[in-house]
Amino acid sequence: MAETADFPGLSSSVSGLREWGDRLRRSSEFIVIPVLALFVSGILFSVFLLALGKSPADFFSLVWRGGFGTSFSWQNTLVRSAPLILTALCVAIPARLGLVIIGGEGALVLGGFGAAAIAIPMVPWAPTPVLLGVMALASIVCGGIWIGLVGALRHYRGVNETISSLLLFYIAVSILNFFVEGALRDPSDPNKPSTMPIGRDNMIGMIPGTDVHWGLVVGIVLCVLLYLLMNRTTFGFAARITGGNLRAAQAQGLPVGRLMLVSCAIAGACAGLAGFLEVAAIHGKANASLIAGYGFTGILVSFLARHNPLVIVPVAVFLGGIAASGGLVQRRMDLPDATVLVLQGLIFLVILVSETFYGRLPFYRSKGEIS
Amino acid sequence: MAVLQSRPEGARRAIGLETIGMTKAFGPLVALDDVSIRVRPGSFHALLGENGAGKSTLVKCVMGFYQPTSGSALVNDREVSIPNPKAAHALGIGMVYQHFTLVPSLTAAENLVISRADTPAVIDWAKERKALEAFLETTPFKVPLDMPVSGLSAGEKQKLEILKQLYLDQSFLILDEPTSVLTPDEADEVLGLLRGMTEAGELTILMITHKFREVTAYADEVTVLRRGRMVGSGKVSDLSIDDMSRMMIGDTAIRESAARKAHSGEPLKLEIAGLFADDDEELPALEAVNLKVRCGEILGIAGVSGNGQSELIQVLSGQRLPSDGRIFIDGKPYEPERKLMDSFKVFGFSEEPLRNAAVPRMSVAENMAFRTFDKVPISPFRGWLSPSPMLKKARDLIAAYRVKTPSTEEPIENLSGGNVQRAILAREISGEVEVLIVANPCFGLDFASVAEIRAQIMDQRNRGAAVLLVSEDLDEILELADTVAVMSEGRITYTSPMDRTDRATIGHAMAGHH
Ligand SMILES: Nc1ncnc2c1ncn2[C@@H]1O[C@H](COP(=O)(O)OP(=O)(O)OP(=O)(O)O)[C@@H](O)[C@H]1O
Ligand SMILES: [Mg+2]
């Protein structure tokens, strides 16, 4: 780099250190802003609680206890984080290509249903590993096709991916209801319309010494793999070019449409897998309990993590903890279960607003984009 | 108009501006180092300097987009603080950018009215209209008020940008390369009008430019920056072009334009047959375009901008689908897909690289790897990406093409305009090139870089590449092309070998007489 030495004031001996410090300062923006946003949402939520005549201090200490305070609450939190990690990936991967997918819940529901449906004829004869393998595969295929469809609509017909993924969620729910209340309903279950259970013995077990099922490990491994895919492969590089500047990607002759389609399919496969885990580790069958909002909370997780697969894991645990504390808050403070949803919604709103502050805080100002 | 009335009578008089010891550091990089300049009220002041000298940084500090690390600004000899662009506007300082900031779907009148800070929630159009017309009476700029801005020519748009600043009652205008998108005639008209207003004492102008012609014809005074420092200033009448260019680049030698190697009987390389395409409004933009380029030939396509040139480049580079027609290379059908681009060795670049060819937020190294990231050594085995050969390659290119950047990791959007162009050029031209498709390669470059880039293009030709050069700068075509074609209203209306035509004939064809 002969020319850099020509800059006035750039003396090479200290420049390395300064550059490093500068990079640290710049990347700290990605932590400082979300943390500030969380803080602001906390304040707004306190105002909401005060208006209801409740104590914010009680609330936050209960959230702490219900989510992270005891080993029992930790396990509850981790069980909830597993699907959140996977549905967040369903948002994060397409986001790298500039696509905003909000219908991960649909892929989860369909993935769970597909897994449960394919299990019905197999349960009597298939050994557990084969059964679980086929179920997982079915959920991956269902979810992948579902969100892949969103990518295809976008690529071939220019349909807005956000809207189509949301509409496909409603269709997925209808498909689930249609079969679960009709052809595939388990007649022996009088309470809730469900598919036939896969049976206690066929379900995914717990990580030894805990009450947390293996889905958490699956999620973490997938995060690492997809991080590598996006940052260490030519596919990921091409995807980042496409997401950063479509015209530049076209001028490089990149197969833009195929990239969108494939990343959507990968995204859907992750959410589908979340559905499989809910069926095979928690419910043992497919029914309306699959529609628990994990797909929507996953959107929040991905945005908070700025669509970085590695950051998704801690963020999912954090939001899983808030969700896990819902029951305790309900019992102790006489607040409805939905209270924590209000908090989640507030966080999401503030996070979206905070997106506009990148490069604008005085401390980061000189570095940022202008105009 | 509340804006105009809120100031005392006579406030439209030109103001003077001074910076004292202006310094701006971006991390370790000092982009501006103790720069003091003085712009007298009512003068037309030119700011010169090579790419990356710090010109844009200086005016952004004055406009309040950046906060200087140290130094201050004086307006009419009074120290002022400019924490943000709003404060600059309040002082009467306005800026016109190289690229348009108007809303294309709104009319000129609507654009002007909404630009005001105090636009009421419900706009009384009849009243605004009257006020606008009264305002237009006071300026020499004439622009059709009722047409959507998208239908205006580049010259009219730039006039409207300036008009907008005058309408906002700014009496000190900063222009950052305002004429790069204009034809010489349009530039003359706009600058002539501005010159008239400065002579009348209504306006002060500080203009960044790379064109000496504009400096000698319109500016009174000039200041030159070099590597972040003020290296000279004076009256234009006291300085020759030679003096100014020496201040800009010191004793650095300018690259001689490469000699044109004689070729004969070279085979046909690139053929475009019966190409049709629509523009964004789905109106025909290209109609039956036929072109042939041989190995070792530069085909220059001249024409007034907006006659289908950008659509042609977009079709050739894969950014727009043709509605009919075919492209052949070596007699085989060609489509702008990565595989074929690689096997036929097709490269290209065009103006506005941040919009067309780069990802602004990715690093310089990553942007320089767009052509090579999926090949050995950056991708040592299928699908895997290895960062260290990418960095090494970037370092080599940065050194070889003298791209000024603080590091390989800098987001490319932080480079100066000219250096973004160089980085992209390095990427596209450093390999083995057989077909080169370039459009306005020298937009926004300083004269030394212009000479160098043209020499690079000539080198590629001499090595046997087929070059398709689209340029709005007729001088560039006259200098480089072996064959010239003129494009008018989406058709090729004139073709001739360069040695059998002249400027007047080409100009005639460009004006639509054929
Ligand atoms: N936001 C930024 N962050 C970091 N570095 C920057 C930023 N803006 C400018 N620079 C650096 O400051 C130097 C001066 O840039 P500037 O844009 O002022 O040059 P310029 O004289 O306008 O050049 P050109 O003629 O190419 O437009 C460049 O080396 C550039 O890389
Ligand atoms: Mg500039």
mmCIF file with all atom_site columns, N, CA, C and O in Angstrom, chain A residues 4 7-8 18-19 26 232-234 237 240-241 244-245 247-248 250-253 365-366 370, chain B residues 24 29 60 64-65 227 314 317 319 338 341 354-356 358 366 371 373 383 385 405 427-428:
data_model
loop_
_atom_site.group_PDB
_atom_site.id
_atom_site.type_symbol
_atom_site.label_atom_id
_atom_site.label_alt_id
_atom_site.label_comp_id
_atom_site.label_asym_id
_atom_site.label_entity_id
_atom_site.label_seq_id
_atom_site.pdbx_PDB_ins_code
_atom_site.Cartn_x
_atom_site.Cartn_y
_atom_site.Cartn_z
_atom_site.occupancy
_atom_site.B_iso_or_equiv
_atom_site.pdbx_formal_charge
_atom_site.auth_seq_id
_atom_site.auth_comp_id
_atom_site.auth_asym_id
_atom_site.auth_atom_id
_atom_site.pdbx_PDB_model_num
ATOM 1   N N  . THR A 1 4   ? -0.852  4.810   0.836   1.00 0.00 ? 4   THR A N  1
ATOM 2   C CA . THR A 1 4   ? -1.427  5.238   2.103   1.00 0.00 ? 4   THR A CA 1
ATOM 3   C C  . THR A 1 4   ? -0.415  6.023   2.921   1.00 0.00 ? 4   THR A C  1
ATOM 4   O O  . THR A 1 4   ? -0.778  6.898   3.684   1.00 0.00 ? 4   THR A O  1
ATOM 5   N N  . PHE A 1 7   ? -0.468  9.906   3.115   1.00 0.00 ? 7   PHE A N  1
ATOM 6   C CA . PHE A 1 7   ? -1.432  10.755  3.792   1.00 0.00 ? 7   PHE A CA 1
ATOM 7   C C  . PHE A 1 7   ? -0.773  11.528  4.908   1.00 0.00 ? 7   PHE A C  1
ATOM 8   O O  . PHE A 1 7   ? -0.025  10.969  5.697   1.00 0.00 ? 7   PHE A O  1
ATOM 9   N N  . PRO A 1 8   ? -1.061  12.810  4.972   1.00 0.00 ? 8   PRO A N  1
ATOM 10  C CA . PRO A 1 8   ? -0.519  13.566  6.085   1.00 0.00 ? 8   PRO A CA 1
ATOM 11  C C  . PRO A 1 8   ? -1.076  12.978  7.370   1.00 0.00 ? 8   PRO A C  1
ATOM 12  O O  . PRO A 1 8   ? -2.249  12.641  7.444   1.00 0.00 ? 8   PRO A O  1
ATOM 13  N N  . ARG A 1 18  ? -4.196  2.683   16.351  1.00 0.00 ? 18  ARG A N  1
ATOM 14  C CA . ARG A 1 18  ? -5.295  3.640   16.226  1.00 0.00 ? 18  ARG A CA 1
ATOM 15  C C  . ARG A 1 18  ? -6.413  3.067   15.363  1.00 0.00 ? 18  ARG A C  1
ATOM 16  O O  . ARG A 1 18  ? -7.584  3.187   15.661  1.00 0.00 ? 18  ARG A O  1
ATOM 17  N N  . GLU A 1 19  ? -5.970  2.408   14.284  1.00 0.00 ? 19  GLU A N  1
ATOM 18  C CA . GLU A 1 19  ? -6.968  1.843   13.390  1.00 0.00 ? 19  GLU A CA 1
ATOM 19  C C  . GLU A 1 19  ? -7.797  0.807   14.131  1.00 0.00 ? 19  GLU A C  1
ATOM 20  O O  . GLU A 1 19  ? -9.007  0.724   13.977  1.00 0.00 ? 19  GLU A O  1
ATOM 21  N N  . ARG A 1 26  ? -16.088 1.858   16.117  1.00 0.00 ? 26  ARG A N  1
ATOM 22  C CA . ARG A 1 26  ? -17.143 1.771   15.124  1.00 0.00 ? 26  ARG A CA 1
ATOM 23  C C  . ARG A 1 26  ? -18.041 0.560   15.355  1.00 0.00 ? 26  ARG A C  1
ATOM 24  O O  . ARG A 1 26  ? -19.240 0.633   15.233  1.00 0.00 ? 26  ARG A O  1
ATOM 25  N N  . ARG A 1 232 ? -18.093 -17.173 4.920   1.00 0.00 ? 232 ARG A N  1
ATOM 26  C CA . ARG A 1 232 ? -16.883 -17.856 4.493   1.00 0.00 ? 232 ARG A CA 1
ATOM 27  C C  . ARG A 1 232 ? -17.070 -18.663 3.209   1.00 0.00 ? 232 ARG A C  1
ATOM 28  O O  . ARG A 1 232 ? -16.254 -19.494 2.890   1.00 0.00 ? 232 ARG A O  1
ATOM 29  N N  . THR A 1 233 ? -18.171 -18.430 2.516   1.00 0.00 ? 233 THR A N  1
ATOM 30  C CA . THR A 1 233 ? -18.357 -19.171 1.264   1.00 0.00 ? 233 THR A CA 1
ATOM 31  C C  . THR A 1 233 ? -18.667 -18.201 0.136   1.00 0.00 ? 233 THR A C  1
ATOM 32  O O  . THR A 1 233 ? -19.073 -17.053 0.367   1.00 0.00 ? 233 THR A O  1
ATOM 33  N N  . THR A 1 234 ? -18.456 -18.672 -1.072  1.00 0.00 ? 234 THR A N  1
ATOM 34  C CA . THR A 1 234 ? -18.756 -17.825 -2.227  1.00 0.00 ? 234 THR A CA 1
ATOM 35  C C  . THR A 1 234 ? -20.256 -17.577 -2.324  1.00 0.00 ? 234 THR A C  1
ATOM 36  O O  . THR A 1 234 ? -20.676 -16.510 -2.761  1.00 0.00 ? 234 THR A O  1
ATOM 37  N N  . PHE A 1 237 ? -20.963 -14.705 -0.024  1.00 0.00 ? 237 PHE A N  1
ATOM 38  C CA . PHE A 1 237 ? -20.401 -13.473 -0.582  1.00 0.00 ? 237 PHE A CA 1
ATOM 39  C C  . PHE A 1 237 ? -21.313 -12.942 -1.687  1.00 0.00 ? 237 PHE A C  1
ATOM 40  O O  . PHE A 1 237 ? -21.662 -11.759 -1.708  1.00 0.00 ? 237 PHE A O  1
ATOM 41  N N  . ARG A 1 240 ? -24.327 -11.445 -0.227  1.00 0.00 ? 240 ARG A N  1
ATOM 42  C CA . ARG A 1 240 ? -24.127 -10.110 0.353   1.00 0.00 ? 240 ARG A CA 1
ATOM 43  C C  . ARG A 1 240 ? -24.025 -9.039  -0.733  1.00 0.00 ? 240 ARG A C  1
ATOM 44  O O  . ARG A 1 240 ? -24.492 -7.916  -0.550  1.00 0.00 ? 240 ARG A O  1
ATOM 45  N N  . ILE A 1 241 ? -23.419 -9.387  -1.868  1.00 0.00 ? 241 ILE A N  1
ATOM 46  C CA . ILE A 1 241 ? -23.390 -8.417  -2.971  1.00 0.00 ? 241 ILE A CA 1
ATOM 47  C C  . ILE A 1 241 ? -24.823 -8.122  -3.406  1.00 0.00 ? 241 ILE A C  1
ATOM 48  O O  . ILE A 1 241 ? -25.216 -6.966  -3.570  1.00 0.00 ? 241 ILE A O  1
ATOM 49  N N  . GLY A 1 244 ? -26.576 -5.986  -0.952  1.00 0.00 ? 244 GLY A N  1
ATOM 50  C CA . GLY A 1 244 ? -26.002 -4.650  -0.826  1.00 0.00 ? 244 GLY A CA 1
ATOM 51  C C  . GLY A 1 244 ? -26.300 -3.760  -2.016  1.00 0.00 ? 244 GLY A C  1
ATOM 52  O O  . GLY A 1 244 ? -26.483 -2.556  -1.855  1.00 0.00 ? 244 GLY A O  1
ATOM 53  N N  . ASN A 1 245 ? -26.324 -4.319  -3.208  1.00 0.00 ? 245 ASN A N  1
ATOM 54  C CA . ASN A 1 245 ? -26.585 -3.511  -4.393  1.00 0.00 ? 245 ASN A CA 1
ATOM 55  C C  . ASN A 1 245 ? -26.972 -4.441  -5.537  1.00 0.00 ? 245 ASN A C  1
ATOM 56  O O  . ASN A 1 245 ? -26.123 -5.073  -6.151  1.00 0.00 ? 245 ASN A O  1
ATOM 57  N N  . ARG A 1 247 ? -28.011 -3.891  -8.494  1.00 0.00 ? 247 ARG A N  1
ATOM 58  C CA . ARG A 1 247 ? -27.485 -3.560  -9.822  1.00 0.00 ? 247 ARG A CA 1
ATOM 59  C C  . ARG A 1 247 ? -26.050 -4.048  -9.966  1.00 0.00 ? 247 ARG A C  1
ATOM 60  O O  . ARG A 1 247 ? -25.654 -4.556  -11.015 1.00 0.00 ? 247 ARG A O  1
ATOM 61  N N  . ALA A 1 248 ? -25.273 -3.891  -8.905  1.00 0.00 ? 248 ALA A N  1
ATOM 62  C CA . ALA A 1 248 ? -23.891 -4.362  -8.975  1.00 0.00 ? 248 ALA A CA 1
ATOM 63  C C  . ALA A 1 248 ? -23.862 -5.877  -9.126  1.00 0.00 ? 248 ALA A C  1
ATOM 64  O O  . ALA A 1 248 ? -23.063 -6.419  -9.888  1.00 0.00 ? 248 ALA A O  1
ATOM 65  N N  . GLN A 1 250 ? -26.087 -7.749  -10.556 1.00 0.00 ? 250 GLN A N  1
ATOM 66  C CA . GLN A 1 250 ? -26.444 -8.076  -11.938 1.00 0.00 ? 250 GLN A CA 1
ATOM 67  C C  . GLN A 1 250 ? -25.266 -7.840  -12.866 1.00 0.00 ? 250 GLN A C  1
ATOM 68  O O  . GLN A 1 250 ? -24.973 -8.646  -13.745 1.00 0.00 ? 250 GLN A O  1
ATOM 69  N N  . ALA A 1 251 ? -24.578 -6.729  -12.643 1.00 0.00 ? 251 ALA A N  1
ATOM 70  C CA . ALA A 1 251 ? -23.455 -6.411  -13.523 1.00 0.00 ? 251 ALA A CA 1
ATOM 71  C C  . ALA A 1 251 ? -22.311 -7.419  -13.359 1.00 0.00 ? 251 ALA A C  1
ATOM 72  O O  . ALA A 1 251 ? -21.460 -7.532  -14.231 1.00 0.00 ? 251 ALA A O  1
ATOM 73  N N  . GLN A 1 252 ? -22.298 -8.141  -12.240 1.00 0.00 ? 252 GLN A N  1
ATOM 74  C CA . GLN A 1 252 ? -21.297 -9.177  -12.071 1.00 0.00 ? 252 GLN A CA 1
ATOM 75  C C  . GLN A 1 252 ? -21.793 -10.505 -12.619 1.00 0.00 ? 252 GLN A C  1
ATOM 76  O O  . GLN A 1 252 ? -21.161 -11.540 -12.425 1.00 0.00 ? 252 GLN A O  1
ATOM 77  N N  . GLY A 1 253 ? -22.953 -10.502 -13.238 1.00 0.00 ? 253 GLY A N  1
ATOM 78  C CA . GLY A 1 253 ? -23.483 -11.728 -13.812 1.00 0.00 ? 253 GLY A CA 1
ATOM 79  C C  . GLY A 1 253 ? -23.918 -12.747 -12.772 1.00 0.00 ? 253 GLY A C  1
ATOM 80  O O  . GLY A 1 253 ? -24.023 -13.934 -13.064 1.00 0.00 ? 253 GLY A O  1
ATOM 81  N N  . ARG A 1 365 ? -20.774 10.129  14.615  1.00 0.00 ? 365 ARG A N  1
ATOM 82  C CA . ARG A 1 365 ? -21.240 10.989  13.548  1.00 0.00 ? 365 ARG A CA 1
ATOM 83  C C  . ARG A 1 365 ? -20.271 11.117  12.381  1.00 0.00 ? 365 ARG A C  1
ATOM 84  O O  . ARG A 1 365 ? -20.627 10.917  11.228  1.00 0.00 ? 365 ARG A O  1
ATOM 85  N N  . SER A 1 366 ? -18.997 11.410  12.691  1.00 0.00 ? 366 SER A N  1
ATOM 86  C CA . SER A 1 366 ? -18.066 11.727  11.620  1.00 0.00 ? 366 SER A CA 1
ATOM 87  C C  . SER A 1 366 ? -17.877 10.557  10.684  1.00 0.00 ? 366 SER A C  1
ATOM 88  O O  . SER A 1 366 ? -17.537 10.705  9.530   1.00 0.00 ? 366 SER A O  1
ATOM 89  N N  . ILE A 1 370 ? -23.612 10.481  5.232   1.00 0.00 ? 370 ILE A N  1
ATOM 90  C CA . ILE A 1 370 ? -24.294 11.757  5.328   1.00 0.00 ? 370 ILE A CA 1
ATOM 91  C C  . ILE A 1 370 ? -25.445 11.776  4.357   1.00 0.00 ? 370 ILE A C  1
ATOM 92  O O  . ILE A 1 370 ? -25.609 10.853  3.571   1.00 0.00 ? 370 ILE A O  1
ATOM 93  N N  . LYS B 2 24  ? -9.771  18.093  9.655   1.00 0.00 ? 24  LYS B N  1
ATOM 94  C CA . LYS B 2 24  ? -10.736 17.014  9.846   1.00 0.00 ? 24  LYS B CA 1
ATOM 95  C C  . LYS B 2 24  ? -10.031 15.677  9.751   1.00 0.00 ? 24  LYS B C  1
ATOM 96  O O  . LYS B 2 24  ? -9.404  15.367  8.739   1.00 0.00 ? 24  LYS B O  1
ATOM 97  N N  . LEU B 2 29  ? -6.790  8.917   9.589   1.00 0.00 ? 29  LEU B N  1
ATOM 98  C CA . LEU B 2 29  ? -6.582  9.624   8.332   1.00 0.00 ? 29  LEU B CA 1
ATOM 99  C C  . LEU B 2 29  ? -6.926  11.102  8.500   1.00 0.00 ? 29  LEU B C  1
ATOM 100 O O  . LEU B 2 29  ? -8.028  11.444  8.910   1.00 0.00 ? 29  LEU B O  1
ATOM 101 N N  . LYS B 2 60  ? -18.195 19.879  3.171   1.00 0.00 ? 60  LYS B N  1
ATOM 102 C CA . LYS B 2 60  ? -19.124 19.229  4.091   1.00 0.00 ? 60  LYS B CA 1
ATOM 103 C C  . LYS B 2 60  ? -18.942 19.766  5.517   1.00 0.00 ? 60  LYS B C  1
ATOM 104 O O  . LYS B 2 60  ? -19.887 19.803  6.288   1.00 0.00 ? 60  LYS B O  1
ATOM 105 N N  . GLY B 2 64  ? -21.863 21.765  7.692   1.00 0.00 ? 64  GLY B N  1
ATOM 106 C CA . GLY B 2 64  ? -22.328 21.167  8.932   1.00 0.00 ? 64  GLY B CA 1
ATOM 107 C C  . GLY B 2 64  ? -22.647 19.686  8.825   1.00 0.00 ? 64  GLY B C  1
ATOM 108 O O  . GLY B 2 64  ? -23.218 19.113  9.735   1.00 0.00 ? 64  GLY B O  1
ATOM 109 N N  . PHE B 2 65  ? -22.298 19.041  7.693   1.00 0.00 ? 65  PHE B N  1
ATOM 110 C CA . PHE B 2 65  ? -22.467 17.586  7.601   1.00 0.00 ? 65  PHE B CA 1
ATOM 111 C C  . PHE B 2 65  ? -21.418 16.894  8.455   1.00 0.00 ? 65  PHE B C  1
ATOM 112 O O  . PHE B 2 65  ? -21.671 15.859  9.051   1.00 0.00 ? 65  PHE B O  1
ATOM 113 N N  . ARG B 2 227 ? -3.581  16.803  -0.972  1.00 0.00 ? 227 ARG B N  1
ATOM 114 C CA . ARG B 2 227 ? -3.413  15.898  0.157   1.00 0.00 ? 227 ARG B CA 1
ATOM 115 C C  . ARG B 2 227 ? -3.817  16.547  1.476   1.00 0.00 ? 227 ARG B C  1
ATOM 116 O O  . ARG B 2 227 ? -3.094  16.517  2.459   1.00 0.00 ? 227 ARG B O  1
ATOM 117 N N  . GLN B 2 314 ? -26.768 -1.017  -19.901 1.00 0.00 ? 314 GLN B N  1
ATOM 118 C CA . GLN B 2 314 ? -27.461 -1.899  -18.955 1.00 0.00 ? 314 GLN B CA 1
ATOM 119 C C  . GLN B 2 314 ? -27.761 -3.259  -19.579 1.00 0.00 ? 314 GLN B C  1
ATOM 120 O O  . GLN B 2 314 ? -27.621 -4.291  -18.924 1.00 0.00 ? 314 GLN B O  1
ATOM 121 N N  . SER B 2 317 ? -24.611 -5.241  -19.758 1.00 0.00 ? 317 SER B N  1
ATOM 122 C CA . SER B 2 317 ? -24.031 -5.676  -18.491 1.00 0.00 ? 317 SER B CA 1
ATOM 123 C C  . SER B 2 317 ? -25.027 -6.467  -17.647 1.00 0.00 ? 317 SER B C  1
ATOM 124 O O  . SER B 2 317 ? -24.747 -6.788  -16.503 1.00 0.00 ? 317 SER B O  1
ATOM 125 N N  . GLN B 2 319 ? -28.111 -5.661  -16.546 1.00 0.00 ? 319 GLN B N  1
ATOM 126 C CA . GLN B 2 319 ? -28.992 -4.965  -15.620 1.00 0.00 ? 319 GLN B CA 1
ATOM 127 C C  . GLN B 2 319 ? -30.369 -4.706  -16.230 1.00 0.00 ? 319 GLN B C  1
ATOM 128 O O  . GLN B 2 319 ? -31.259 -4.188  -15.579 1.00 0.00 ? 319 GLN B O  1
ATOM 129 N N  . ARG B 2 338 ? -22.486 -14.888 -15.387 1.00 0.00 ? 338 ARG B N  1
ATOM 130 C CA . ARG B 2 338 ? -21.130 -14.946 -14.857 1.00 0.00 ? 338 ARG B CA 1
ATOM 131 C C  . ARG B 2 338 ? -20.241 -15.939 -15.620 1.00 0.00 ? 338 ARG B C  1
ATOM 132 O O  . ARG B 2 338 ? -19.102 -15.641 -15.938 1.00 0.00 ? 338 ARG B O  1
ATOM 133 N N  . MET B 2 341 ? -19.351 -14.474 -18.926 1.00 0.00 ? 341 MET B N  1
ATOM 134 C CA . MET B 2 341 ? -18.479 -13.316 -18.730 1.00 0.00 ? 341 MET B CA 1
ATOM 135 C C  . MET B 2 341 ? -17.057 -13.788 -18.477 1.00 0.00 ? 341 MET B C  1
ATOM 136 O O  . MET B 2 341 ? -16.085 -13.197 -18.960 1.00 0.00 ? 341 MET B O  1
ATOM 137 N N  . LEU B 2 354 ? -20.756 3.736   -7.325  1.00 0.00 ? 354 LEU B N  1
ATOM 138 C CA . LEU B 2 354 ? -21.421 3.352   -6.079  1.00 0.00 ? 354 LEU B CA 1
ATOM 139 C C  . LEU B 2 354 ? -22.846 2.874   -6.341  1.00 0.00 ? 354 LEU B C  1
ATOM 140 O O  . LEU B 2 354 ? -23.418 2.123   -5.583  1.00 0.00 ? 354 LEU B O  1
ATOM 141 N N  . ARG B 2 355 ? -23.416 3.340   -7.451  1.00 0.00 ? 355 ARG B N  1
ATOM 142 C CA . ARG B 2 355 ? -24.773 2.929   -7.779  1.00 0.00 ? 355 ARG B CA 1
ATOM 143 C C  . ARG B 2 355 ? -24.778 1.687   -8.675  1.00 0.00 ? 355 ARG B C  1
ATOM 144 O O  . ARG B 2 355 ? -25.654 0.844   -8.571  1.00 0.00 ? 355 ARG B O  1
ATOM 145 N N  . ASN B 2 356 ? -23.780 1.573   -9.536  1.00 0.00 ? 356 ASN B N  1
ATOM 146 C CA . ASN B 2 356 ? -23.830 0.554   -10.575 1.00 0.00 ? 356 ASN B CA 1
ATOM 147 C C  . ASN B 2 356 ? -22.911 -0.638  -10.365 1.00 0.00 ? 356 ASN B C  1
ATOM 148 O O  . ASN B 2 356 ? -23.157 -1.698  -10.915 1.00 0.00 ? 356 ASN B O  1
ATOM 149 N N  . ALA B 2 358 ? -20.591 -1.145  -7.291  1.00 0.00 ? 358 ALA B N  1
ATOM 150 C CA . ALA B 2 358 ? -19.989 -1.436  -5.997  1.00 0.00 ? 358 ALA B CA 1
ATOM 151 C C  . ALA B 2 358 ? -21.084 -1.608  -4.956  1.00 0.00 ? 358 ALA B C  1
ATOM 152 O O  . ALA B 2 358 ? -22.212 -1.189  -5.161  1.00 0.00 ? 358 ALA B O  1
ATOM 153 N N  . GLU B 2 366 ? -13.300 -6.262  -0.319  1.00 0.00 ? 366 GLU B N  1
ATOM 154 C CA . GLU B 2 366 ? -14.398 -7.094  -0.817  1.00 0.00 ? 366 GLU B CA 1
ATOM 155 C C  . GLU B 2 366 ? -14.877 -6.589  -2.174  1.00 0.00 ? 366 GLU B C  1
ATOM 156 O O  . GLU B 2 366 ? -15.102 -7.373  -3.103  1.00 0.00 ? 366 GLU B O  1
ATOM 157 N N  . ARG B 2 371 ? -14.924 -9.836  -9.000  1.00 0.00 ? 371 ARG B N  1
ATOM 158 C CA . ARG B 2 371 ? -14.712 -10.663 -10.181 1.00 0.00 ? 371 ARG B CA 1
ATOM 159 C C  . ARG B 2 371 ? -13.984 -11.961 -9.865  1.00 0.00 ? 371 ARG B C  1
ATOM 160 O O  . ARG B 2 371 ? -14.004 -12.895 -10.643 1.00 0.00 ? 371 ARG B O  1
ATOM 161 N N  . PHE B 2 373 ? -13.832 -13.605 -6.552  1.00 0.00 ? 373 PHE B N  1
ATOM 162 C CA . PHE B 2 373 ? -14.075 -14.287 -5.281  1.00 0.00 ? 373 PHE B CA 1
ATOM 163 C C  . PHE B 2 373 ? -14.405 -15.760 -5.447  1.00 0.00 ? 373 PHE B C  1
ATOM 164 O O  . PHE B 2 373 ? -14.229 -16.560 -4.538  1.00 0.00 ? 373 PHE B O  1
ATOM 165 N N  . GLY B 2 383 ? -16.636 -23.329 -3.537  1.00 0.00 ? 383 GLY B N  1
ATOM 166 C CA . GLY B 2 383 ? -17.570 -22.789 -2.581  1.00 0.00 ? 383 GLY B CA 1
ATOM 167 C C  . GLY B 2 383 ? -16.955 -22.121 -1.360  1.00 0.00 ? 383 GLY B C  1
ATOM 168 O O  . GLY B 2 383 ? -17.589 -21.322 -0.713  1.00 0.00 ? 383 GLY B O  1
ATOM 169 N N  . LEU B 2 385 ? -14.449 -19.641 0.790   1.00 0.00 ? 385 LEU B N  1
ATOM 170 C CA . LEU B 2 385 ? -13.899 -18.315 0.556   1.00 0.00 ? 385 LEU B CA 1
ATOM 171 C C  . LEU B 2 385 ? -12.776 -18.091 1.551   1.00 0.00 ? 385 LEU B C  1
ATOM 172 O O  . LEU B 2 385 ? -12.959 -18.277 2.742   1.00 0.00 ? 385 LEU B O  1
ATOM 173 N N  . THR B 2 405 ? -6.800  4.927   -0.023  1.00 0.00 ? 405 THR B N  1
ATOM 174 C CA . THR B 2 405 ? -7.756  4.454   0.973   1.00 0.00 ? 405 THR B CA 1
ATOM 175 C C  . THR B 2 405 ? -7.005  4.240   2.275   1.00 0.00 ? 405 THR B C  1
ATOM 176 O O  . THR B 2 405 ? -5.837  3.860   2.257   1.00 0.00 ? 405 THR B O  1
ATOM 177 N N  . ARG B 2 427 ? -10.299 -3.365  -10.442 1.00 0.00 ? 427 ARG B N  1
ATOM 178 C CA . ARG B 2 427 ? -10.931 -4.674  -10.421 1.00 0.00 ? 427 ARG B CA 1
ATOM 179 C C  . ARG B 2 427 ? -11.210 -5.178  -11.838 1.00 0.00 ? 427 ARG B C  1
ATOM 180 O O  . ARG B 2 427 ? -10.990 -6.343  -12.153 1.00 0.00 ? 427 ARG B O  1
ATOM 181 N N  . GLU B 2 428 ? -11.696 -4.296  -12.687 1.00 0.00 ? 428 GLU B N  1
ATOM 182 C CA . GLU B 2 428 ? -12.195 -4.737  -13.982 1.00 0.00 ? 428 GLU B CA 1
ATOM 183 C C  . GLU B 2 428 ? -11.113 -4.841  -15.050 1.00 0.00 ? 428 GLU B C  1
ATOM 184 O O  . GLU B 2 428 ? -11.285 -5.504  -16.059 1.00 0.00 ? 428 GLU B O  1
#
